[in-house]
Amino acid sequence: MAGCQCHVRCYVSVPARTNLRCLQLDELKKQLSDRNEPSYRADQITDWLYRKRVQFFSEMTDLPHSLREWLNDSFNLDQLEVIRVLGSRDTTRKFLLRLNDGSLIESVLIPASPALYGQRSDRRTICISTQVGCAYGCKFCASGLEGFSRNLRADEIVNQIITIERESGEKIDNIVFMGMGEPLANFDNLIRAIRIINAPWGLGIGARHITVSTSGLAPQIKKLAGEQLQIRLAISLHGASDDVRSQIMPVNRRYNVAVLMEACRYYTARRKQRLTFEYILIAGVNDADQQARLLARLATELQAKVNLIPYNTVQGLPWSRPPIDRQEKFLSILRKHEVAATLRREKGHDIEAACGQLRLQTIREKAPTANAKC
Ligand code: SAH
Ligand code: SF4
């Protein structure tokens, strides 16, 4: 049974029914076989869930009435509610979504993303959230500004894709876990969701078109290396030495650059896969030539690709992106060291696309002084 996730609102304990989109196929089969249902019923049900994408059990018309009743009594099919959509000139769209406990999360649809993570460049990418808020408190990021509320369940992660495909009419074929929250701090729900997203009976999106981004949780990077999933991994580095990185990413005090690189070496050795280092360029903070040289050394050692991302300003935070010539000088140093590096022209800059910003703005409009956690 799924427990209530809201720690403040619910004074009465209500037995929650599990969302059916949390289950793996074998778990569904087991539940059905315990009821002496034939195993093909599980295939019928996943077809309704992930291909026809019904919202009510009553729509599963090829199931016996008694089975539909049991499903209705045992599970729910709760959806996400779209409460705000912002589109930008280059057609990046940002969706503010409400979960059934009232929490707000964000997902961003980026129509034709550049080939940043090795995939073809004509893919429709969705950037999805894994937590409500974030506990890691990176100094430049809107997601952590109001603290951490809770982990998303697997169905809430999967439903972001289903909801946005329905709302936009687009077929999404590339997923990046770069929305709100730290994916590896919600490890079990993340892996459960990725299996559903990847499975032929689920959303059927290839693992190579799924990228998880982490702020650098070294033990979880090693744990991820043990999962049988061919997903891609991006590391949010943003500083190539401890002094610079610790200044903007408190997580560096727990897992410093050396510890993080050791976990990255472990990952690449196990997975035989190139990592991507994400590096936001913030004026006067991490954009000096010396940082570029240190970054080149780390990337060369790991054979990692580097994505340079000009910082997206966040209302209320003092940081800004460096001028174009500084961005290009930084890139040229990496290239001189033969690092595979790209400089991203940030899509959606005009719709506050950096993670957590739309939610933050909405929460503050509603209750300027309230704590946004619940
Ligand atoms: N917590 C994970 C994934 C979510 S953040 C992580 O940190 O990797 C996804 C990416 O967005 C990270 O690389 C993060 O550093 C970056 N980001 C956060 N705020 C940003 C901003 N204002 N401008 C540009 N990138 C930002
Ligand atoms: Fe959290 Fe990632 Fe934002 Fe850091 S950058 S606060 S880890 S969401």
mmCIF file of N, CA and C and ligand atoms in Angstrom, residues 134 138 140-142 177-183 213-215 234-236 238 249 278 280 309-314 346 354-355 357, ligand 1:
data_model
loop_
_atom_site.group_PDB
_atom_site.id
_atom_site.type_symbol
_atom_site.label_atom_id
_atom_site.label_comp_id
_atom_site.label_asym_id
_atom_site.label_seq_id
_atom_site.Cartn_x
_atom_site.Cartn_y
_atom_site.Cartn_z
ATOM 1 N N CYS A 134 14.246 20.303 -3.574
ATOM 2 C CA CYS A 134 15.529 19.584 -3.575
ATOM 3 C C CYS A 134 16.265 19.909 -2.295
ATOM 4 N N CYS A 138 22.062 23.736 -4.107
ATOM 5 C CA CYS A 138 23.091 24.393 -4.927
ATOM 6 C C CYS A 138 22.750 25.876 -4.990
ATOM 7 N N PHE A 140 23.025 28.256 -7.011
ATOM 8 C CA PHE A 140 22.554 28.924 -8.239
ATOM 9 C C PHE A 140 21.185 28.441 -8.677
ATOM 10 N N CYS A 141 20.601 27.461 -7.979
ATOM 11 C CA CYS A 141 19.464 26.711 -8.518
ATOM 12 C C CYS A 141 18.151 27.079 -7.819
ATOM 13 N N ALA A 142 17.098 27.263 -8.609
ATOM 14 C CA ALA A 142 15.791 27.625 -8.049
ATOM 15 C C ALA A 142 15.123 26.446 -7.340
ATOM 16 N N PHE A 177 16.517 13.458 -16.977
ATOM 17 C CA PHE A 177 16.134 13.664 -15.581
ATOM 18 C C PHE A 177 16.897 14.881 -15.072
ATOM 19 N N MET A 178 16.449 16.047 -15.528
ATOM 20 C CA MET A 178 17.126 17.300 -15.186
ATOM 21 C C MET A 178 16.131 18.327 -14.685
ATOM 22 N N GLY A 179 14.956 17.891 -14.289
ATOM 23 C CA GLY A 179 13.982 18.802 -13.710
ATOM 24 C C GLY A 179 14.310 18.998 -12.239
ATOM 25 N N MET A 180 13.252 19.182 -11.473
ATOM 26 C CA MET A 180 13.464 19.457 -10.060
ATOM 27 C C MET A 180 13.907 18.194 -9.310
ATOM 28 N N GLY A 181 14.854 18.381 -8.397
ATOM 29 C CA GLY A 181 15.235 17.283 -7.512
ATOM 30 C C GLY A 181 16.495 16.563 -7.935
ATOM 31 N N GLU A 182 16.989 15.754 -7.018
ATOM 32 C CA GLU A 182 18.209 14.972 -7.254
ATOM 33 C C GLU A 182 17.790 13.512 -7.503
ATOM 34 N N PRO A 183 17.848 13.067 -8.767
ATOM 35 C CA PRO A 183 17.334 11.734 -9.100
ATOM 36 C C PRO A 183 17.949 10.612 -8.259
ATOM 37 N N SER A 213 20.775 12.929 -14.633
ATOM 38 C CA SER A 213 21.775 13.923 -14.222
ATOM 39 C C SER A 213 21.876 13.920 -12.700
ATOM 40 N N THR A 214 23.094 13.941 -12.188
ATOM 41 C CA THR A 214 23.263 13.969 -10.736
ATOM 42 C C THR A 214 24.242 15.063 -10.325
ATOM 43 N N SER A 215 23.996 15.602 -9.127
ATOM 44 C CA SER A 215 24.897 16.615 -8.586
ATOM 45 C C SER A 215 26.166 15.968 -8.027
ATOM 46 N N ALA A 234 24.852 11.918 -16.660
ATOM 47 C CA ALA A 234 25.489 13.240 -16.731
ATOM 48 C C ALA A 234 25.827 13.681 -15.304
ATOM 49 N N ILE A 235 26.996 14.252 -15.137
ATOM 50 C CA ILE A 235 27.430 14.710 -13.819
ATOM 51 C C ILE A 235 27.427 16.238 -13.826
ATOM 52 N N SER A 236 26.709 16.835 -12.880
ATOM 53 C CA SER A 236 26.718 18.302 -12.753
ATOM 54 C C SER A 236 27.981 18.696 -12.014
ATOM 55 N N HIS A 238 30.233 21.767 -12.628
ATOM 56 C CA HIS A 238 30.106 23.213 -12.352
ATOM 57 C C HIS A 238 31.284 23.844 -11.609
ATOM 58 N N MET A 249 28.197 24.422 -4.636
ATOM 59 C CA MET A 249 27.496 23.134 -4.470
ATOM 60 C C MET A 249 27.875 22.512 -3.123
ATOM 61 N N GLU A 278 28.292 18.188 -16.994
ATOM 62 C CA GLU A 278 27.549 19.436 -17.192
ATOM 63 C C GLU A 278 28.338 20.536 -16.477
ATOM 64 N N ILE A 280 27.794 24.586 -15.827
ATOM 65 C CA ILE A 280 27.137 25.888 -16.007
ATOM 66 C C ILE A 280 28.211 26.951 -15.927
ATOM 67 N N ILE A 309 26.993 25.196 -20.241
ATOM 68 C CA ILE A 309 25.643 25.771 -20.243
ATOM 69 C C ILE A 309 25.718 27.185 -19.666
ATOM 70 N N PRO A 310 25.476 28.203 -20.485
ATOM 71 C CA PRO A 310 25.447 29.559 -19.914
ATOM 72 C C PRO A 310 24.354 29.641 -18.850
ATOM 73 N N TYR A 311 24.675 30.204 -17.721
ATOM 74 C CA TYR A 311 23.745 30.236 -16.595
ATOM 75 C C TYR A 311 22.446 30.950 -16.944
ATOM 76 N N ASN A 312 21.345 30.377 -16.519
ATOM 77 C CA ASN A 312 20.025 31.001 -16.643
ATOM 78 C C ASN A 312 19.756 31.791 -15.378
ATOM 79 N N THR A 313 19.543 33.066 -15.496
ATOM 80 C CA THR A 313 19.362 33.846 -14.267
ATOM 81 C C THR A 313 18.108 33.418 -13.504
ATOM 82 N N VAL A 314 18.194 33.429 -12.202
ATOM 83 C CA VAL A 314 17.072 33.086 -11.320
ATOM 84 C C VAL A 314 16.752 34.325 -10.502
ATOM 85 N N GLU A 346 21.101 28.021 -24.449
ATOM 86 C CA GLU A 346 20.035 27.562 -23.554
ATOM 87 C C GLU A 346 18.664 27.845 -24.143
ATOM 88 N N ALA A 354 15.148 27.362 -16.279
ATOM 89 C CA ALA A 354 16.013 26.661 -15.334
ATOM 90 C C ALA A 354 15.147 25.972 -14.294
ATOM 91 N N CYS A 355 15.580 24.803 -13.868
ATOM 92 C CA CYS A 355 14.686 23.961 -13.089
ATOM 93 C C CYS A 355 14.192 24.654 -11.817
ATOM 94 N N GLN A 357 12.064 27.131 -11.453
ATOM 95 C CA GLN A 357 11.722 28.562 -11.429
ATOM 96 C C GLN A 357 10.235 28.858 -11.532
HETATM 97 N N1 SAH B 1 19.776 17.435 -9.343
HETATM 98 C C1 SAH B 1 20.307 16.990 -10.570
HETATM 99 C C2 SAH B 1 19.334 17.083 -11.720
HETATM 100 C C3 SAH B 1 18.451 18.281 -11.762
HETATM 101 S S1 SAH B 1 19.270 19.815 -12.074
HETATM 102 C C4 SAH B 1 21.583 17.724 -10.888
HETATM 103 O O1 SAH B 1 21.915 18.665 -10.175
HETATM 104 O O2 SAH B 1 22.263 17.314 -11.819
HETATM 105 C C5 SAH B 1 19.608 19.649 -13.805
HETATM 106 C C6 SAH B 1 20.710 20.564 -14.296
HETATM 107 O O3 SAH B 1 20.234 21.925 -14.320
HETATM 108 C C7 SAH B 1 21.956 20.538 -13.438
HETATM 109 O O4 SAH B 1 23.120 20.424 -14.208
HETATM 110 C C8 SAH B 1 21.852 21.873 -12.756
HETATM 111 O O5 SAH B 1 23.069 22.291 -12.255
HETATM 112 C C9 SAH B 1 21.279 22.741 -13.849
HETATM 113 N N2 SAH B 1 20.786 24.045 -13.400
HETATM 114 C C10 SAH B 1 20.202 24.351 -12.232
HETATM 115 N N3 SAH B 1 19.915 25.667 -12.180
HETATM 116 C C11 SAH B 1 20.331 26.199 -13.345
HETATM 117 C C12 SAH B 1 20.336 27.516 -13.883
HETATM 118 N N4 SAH B 1 19.824 28.524 -13.212
HETATM 119 N N5 SAH B 1 20.867 27.700 -15.120
HETATM 120 C C13 SAH B 1 21.367 26.664 -15.823
HETATM 121 N N6 SAH B 1 21.403 25.405 -15.371
HETATM 122 C C14 SAH B 1 20.883 25.170 -14.136
#
